Amino acid sequence: MIVVLKNGVGKEQQDDLKRFLEGYGVKVSVTEGTQTTIFGLLGDTSNIDINAVEAQDAVETVKRVQEPYKKANRKFHPDNTEVKVGDLVIGGKKLTVIAGPCSVESEEQIVEIARRVKAAGATMLRGGAFKPRTSPYSFQGLHAEGLELLRIARKETGLPIVTEIMNTEDLDLFADVDVIQVGARSMQNFELLKELGKTDKPILLKRGLANTYEEMLMSAEYIMAGGNENVILCERGIRTYETFTRNTLDISAIPVLKRLSHLPVIIDPSHAAGLPWMVEPLSKASIAAGADGLIIEVHNNPAKALSDGAQSLTPDQFDGIMERLAPLAQVVDRTL
Amino acid sequence: MIVVLKNGVGKEQQDDLKRFLEGYGVKVSVTEGTQTTIFGLLGDTSNIDINAVEAQDAVETVKRVQEPYKKANRKFHPDNTEVKVGDLVIGGKKLTVIAGPCSVESEEQIVEIARRVKAAGATMLRGGAFKPRTSPYSFQGLHAEGLELLRIARKETGLPIVTEIMNTEDLDLFADVDVIQVGARSMQNFELLKELGKTDKPILLKRGLANTYEEMLMSAEYIMAGGNENVILCERGIRTYETFTRNTLDISAIPVLKRLSHLPVIIDPSHAAGLPWMVEPLSKASIAAGADGLIIEVHNNPAKALSDGAQSLTPDQFDGIMERLAPLAQVVDRTL
Amino acid sequence: MIVVLKNGVGKEQQDDLKRFLEGYGVKVSVTEGTQTTIFGLLGDTSNIDINAVEAQDAVETVKRVQEPYKKANRKFHPDNTEVKVGDLVIGGKKLTVIAGPCSVESEEQIVEIARRVKAAGATMLRGGAFKPRTSPYSFQGLHAEGLELLRIARKETGLPIVTEIMNTEDLDLFADVDVIQVGARSMQNFELLKELGKTDKPILLKRGLANTYEEMLMSAEYIMAGGNENVILCERGIRTYETFTRNTLDISAIPVLKRLSHLPVIIDPSHAAGLPWMVEPLSKASIAAGADGLIIEVHNNPAKALSDGAQSLTPDQFDGIMERLAPLAQVVDRTL
Amino acid sequence: MIVVLKNGVGKEQQDDLKRFLEGYGVKVSVTEGTQTTIFGLLGDTSNIDINAVEAQDAVETVKRVQEPYKKANRKFHPDNTEVKVGDLVIGGKKLTVIAGPCSVESEEQIVEIARRVKAAGATMLRGGAFKPRTSPYSFQGLHAEGLELLRIARKETGLPIVTEIMNTEDLDLFADVDVIQVGARSMQNFELLKELGKTDKPILLKRGLANTYEEMLMSAEYIMAGGNENVILCERGIRTYETFTRNTLDISAIPVLKRLSHLPVIIDPSHAAGLPWMVEPLSKASIAAGADGLIIEVHNNPAKALSDGAQSLTPDQFDGIMERLAPLAQVVDRTL
């Protein structure tokens, strides 16, 4: 951390500031110029509140050099983390493909879709029971019943299930869910993250629609600081000025997150664009860029879906995409 | 709502789509061009899921004409809503000024600040007991103890208290809080909004850092749909590409939200810029543009604040600003 | 400027880098930590290409402390710059109000509008002769004839004229224009800026739709580096994710630009929102926040305007706004 | 185009508006609801100025259905356009790889780099002679001399040359340049686009840093409307809130632009991220998503480059990437 002092700060005030900073357990190195004095902070600065330093009278500006996250930081964990879900490994050579409907609607629906996506090569089943909808007048999910239907689909197909939690009060209901998803709107629901940190469940953490890489890794850090290191990062499109697509897929998130962190990174091409014909090119781009997997919306009858039908693929379309992704995975030394 | 059909959609498919849309209880008017056929939907379209319409095979694109919110919509409630907090009125001629520290830290701190801001003309006291912090290693607030200290400060000064809730499980602790704040990161925590809709508490709803006006009003609608119409909207800066300020104050939110909705609008100039020297010009701009009030961070010792010290005013600075705001309020026919 | 070295950079490489940096005429102060070595650069760093430093093998990251602009920087010119246009002063106590149509369309139109805005208190006339239109099929302006009509309107009313230049080849045509406008799309047309720097004309420099404060001041620096210090900065709305308004007025630009620079700052509320009913609240906010003036679109027949009619005020509306702005100006110690 | 009328607009005013719209040569179909009246405009609406319609008193809002561009629109030109540069084809099965330094610096430099990139498989040479630099104090390019050095490198290697134009006055100097580049900052320099439309040169049109797909295609339309249909679109990263990378590569631009338009699309991974280690994953993603080519910065001595050294690859790095891209190209049925 580098602290630039205001012009004209006297010796005494400098010494006070130096002592204040040393209180954080770091060494302070002073560089005095004709106009500007700079303090370099050496040691572990991750527990220093940058805002508290900026609030000191003598301080002009503060610049971080070290990242503020530790457990999620590749510097301290050079090897890739592999998250285990039963026999499955997320972040290994085999790509993870999670597929299923936006919302669980009925036993027939979820079981049929589960069978189809499994046949096409998906390794996990997604489906929402608690749905964060922009409008209070939209379908809000089947809640506990939806989770029960997911369990039935798991029993029928053997596919582990991934589903979203929205509130700490519902945590008990998720006891036998295989992967708990934290949605984009909850990425900074810190109370929820803390509770999930106390479990040992794999957590699929989606990036908030306008959150930075650093903020995302700090949210992962919340979960990991609680003791749960089974975090899977998921990029699902960010908000930009462009309105043709629902969001803008940030493909750079793949190489950046994998460089900054050791956690697996998967991509959600369905929400990123909101347009089914874009799922294929975005999936291809993601695998080529080094993603560890995909999460794709598939519905057996998009026109009758209770949510997000417009961006869902049909099982037939999903079959075709999976076939065309396989040789691409091979070229980048992965398997599908 | 206007539905544009794909080119080449036949008569039968058109009829199917027409019946599907009429199922929502609206009248469908058909405009047939040489290339394009357009369906106009007449009646109440607020309960139509636009995504479900887009998911129909025959549909090229759908455009909304009516707003998707009703209770928050000025069209159906032409008069300004005034939210009552004891004897105070938010949204009336007298401007609301909420002031206080980012976090409640001690009895001495909160009582002293409460006295100072009251003397300067503030009408409510703010202070955080549950703090949404980006880092798990930062101070997270005093929780129940912090709420107790706010009550003491209220008793000492008579100022109603405004404080943030982060989780539905804490709702009981907020039973005698005067105004419950929903922070920017929780604006789309729909489970929390639903619970708050069941109370009769005034809710200060902050805009999410990258949420549109429509999304903000839909979040207000969540609370109001539950029966609680005491919603106060708060603009606190949005995320843009500019990095000099922490966020970018969207001053246009004032005239826009007041045109689209009947709810009061207040501005948070402290979080918007993150720089104490900008609080004054942004406060002036807000009042001139028609805001119903301000929420300002004041700390008796910013350099020792446990959070957000860098953007807090001292009580002396706050005194000066309040003095200079008063004549401005008068010019736009308000009082301070 | 602060240069953070990569971990593990040896003594020799450090010495090479130190010599390289000293080649820019600055003093390099070295801070050695256990993990990180930091170089502090002391002296004038404004002519150092930050990218060239980042390109050095030993360098992890570079952070600027000093601003890269000099002539536009308030640090080196503490007093406000006042730009003279005949007897008018831009940046003085009296606010500058520039009004007129988007495009000059006919003698009758421009003269009538000029008379009306003058009567209402405007001090300069705006009108476009060269129009940057998104579509090649839209009206592109009257070019030389438009400039001639502006001269007629100036003769009839005495109002100095402000009009936009798009191309260096047209510069001769602008010889007797009073203030030359550089539009948002041309803010980084550096060849144009250089040519304008060789003239002594007042230049109204509009902020590009997604440019930072620093980039804007660097564009001012281009003009000033050529010898022309008569630069007026103009904020006209930036591009964000919000689509209700055409752009988002960045009201913070006023206090920020006036702190960083000594140049006058005026606001364009017409383009910022693109909605005529928002011109008044945004104008009020701008004056309250300390703007030196406004540039407002007024058309005698918006429904027949050849461009931007939808955001233009009628002369009657403009009259009303000017009346209501006057007392506000007084409260912030300005005159209208 | 769909025109929604204000509530309460009377019969006479409706008829006036209908006549006004019919004046554009379109048929107007009227849909009358209990609250809202909607006009559907049928026929060619691309020459209707949407703003002029919005400016009519009776109009609440206007929504486009048809795209405002014609010559660039795939609807009217279903087949892919192939742009010829000598024997090369841009937009065919073989991918186009343009490589070279940011700036031309010397004969030795440009010739050496040209030889290396040719050996690695590049099909064209890039190099800037006129450089748009944010700071007036940075190296601005060698201008005419730089173009001469590019000609020498072309003679030595046979590689066609691609270089940027910034001003219409320089057009004569570009007479024997193979592909003229319009930089991001000039994407809406409409006077320049019009002049380029009068030539028959292939134009590499870069997307502005915050421009929409539609604006980009309207800029292509400017060139094509003048008679020059040899336009190559180039995505090079857009501006978002994320600061880790210089810009954010919009990978979706590839499928979107290719769906909306018949023009070739190439990607600039060097400027998109500004980080050399990201060139490879972004190049792979681009090819996988269907790009027609890449433009990559390569410098024989990045640490000594006069511009953009920090994002340039060395020739050795470029060799490696080209080798690893080849099998990927094959999988998506392209050749490198």
XYZ file of C-alpha atoms in Angstrom, chain A residues 20 46-47 49 51-52 54-57 68-71 130-140 143 166-170 185 188-192 194-195 209-212 214-215 218-219 221-222 225 239 246 302-311, chain B residues 20 46-47 49 51-52 54-57 68-71 130-140 143 166-170 185 188-192 194-195 209-212 214-215 218-219 221-222 225 239 246 302-311:
124
model
C -0.858 5.235 13.090
C -4.937 -7.038 3.636
C -6.473 -6.141 6.987
C -9.111 -0.476 5.810
C -10.837 4.172 3.751
C -9.543 4.659 7.286
C -7.720 8.031 3.406
C -9.579 9.652 6.303
C -6.334 10.802 7.966
C -5.775 14.539 7.674
C -7.227 -7.297 -0.388
C -8.178 -10.991 -0.591
C -6.033 -13.816 0.722
C -7.786 -17.176 0.681
C -36.634 -19.613 -5.309
C -36.681 -17.083 -8.153
C -35.481 -13.473 -7.875
C -37.953 -11.737 -10.205
C -37.871 -8.011 -10.943
C -41.660 -7.804 -10.664
C -43.672 -8.873 -7.595
C -46.398 -9.922 -10.020
C -44.213 -12.543 -11.761
C -43.969 -16.238 -10.871
C -41.735 -16.510 -7.780
C -40.019 -23.001 -3.153
C -32.021 -16.149 -1.687
C -32.341 -15.930 2.080
C -30.523 -17.308 5.128
C -33.838 -18.445 6.614
C -34.179 -21.057 3.859
C -28.308 -9.934 -7.117
C -22.978 -8.826 -1.990
C -25.601 -10.225 0.405
C -22.870 -10.543 2.990
C -25.046 -12.107 5.694
C -25.935 -14.894 3.283
C -21.264 -15.635 5.955
C -23.848 -18.354 6.586
C -24.290 -7.298 -12.711
C -21.962 -4.369 -12.119
C -19.342 -5.762 -9.796
C -15.605 -5.719 -10.378
C -12.005 -7.583 -6.986
C -15.461 -7.284 -5.474
C -13.951 -10.383 -1.924
C -17.354 -12.082 -1.904
C -13.344 -14.426 0.451
C -16.397 -13.964 2.701
C -13.058 -16.815 5.544
C -24.337 -4.295 -17.344
C -29.622 -8.299 -21.999
C -39.703 -22.522 -24.006
C -42.939 -20.920 -25.213
C -44.722 -22.185 -22.103
C -41.890 -21.622 -19.597
C -42.913 -19.729 -16.452
C -39.700 -17.707 -16.577
C -36.889 -16.907 -19.009
C -38.378 -18.944 -21.831
C -37.055 -16.461 -24.353
C -33.453 -17.323 -23.599
C -52.405 -16.696 -26.146
C -48.732 -4.874 -15.958
C -49.206 -8.537 -15.115
C -44.455 -11.309 -18.284
C -40.257 -12.531 -21.381
C -43.028 -15.079 -21.814
C -40.817 -12.939 -26.322
C -40.522 -16.699 -25.948
C -43.378 -17.344 -28.399
C -42.181 -18.684 -31.735
C -44.857 -2.420 -15.229
C -45.447 -0.847 -11.781
C -48.833 0.284 -10.516
C -48.808 1.259 -6.849
C -25.395 -3.806 10.467
C -22.762 -2.795 7.918
C -22.427 -4.273 4.424
C -18.645 -4.200 4.006
C -16.854 -5.357 0.875
C -14.203 -7.120 2.949
C -14.924 -9.809 5.572
C -11.949 -8.406 7.478
C -13.527 -4.941 7.932
C -15.618 -3.811 10.915
C -19.116 -5.274 10.468
C -25.493 -5.202 15.533
C -29.521 -6.593 5.814
C -31.378 -9.788 6.588
C -34.968 -10.837 7.245
C -33.862 -12.733 10.355
C -33.007 -9.436 12.072
C -26.701 -3.841 -2.325
C -33.100 -6.394 -5.254
C -33.125 -8.627 -2.164
C -36.718 -9.469 -2.955
C -37.287 -11.701 0.090
C -36.308 -8.791 2.320
C -41.514 -8.785 0.752
C -41.035 -8.973 4.529
C -25.403 0.866 -7.848
C -26.305 -0.107 -11.398
C -30.078 -0.281 -11.343
C -32.419 1.574 -13.648
C -37.703 1.147 -13.566
C -35.962 -1.519 -11.520
C -40.276 -2.265 -9.211
C -38.464 -2.767 -5.897
C -43.621 -1.986 -5.873
C -42.530 -5.162 -4.052
C -47.660 -4.762 -3.119
C -21.546 3.102 -11.133
C -16.558 6.680 -5.863
C -13.509 11.186 10.798
C -9.868 10.163 11.158
C -10.859 7.621 13.818
C -14.121 6.436 12.218
C -14.462 2.661 11.942
C -15.948 3.012 8.461
C -16.284 5.622 5.731
C -14.351 8.262 7.634
C -12.888 9.599 4.406
C -16.265 10.772 3.157
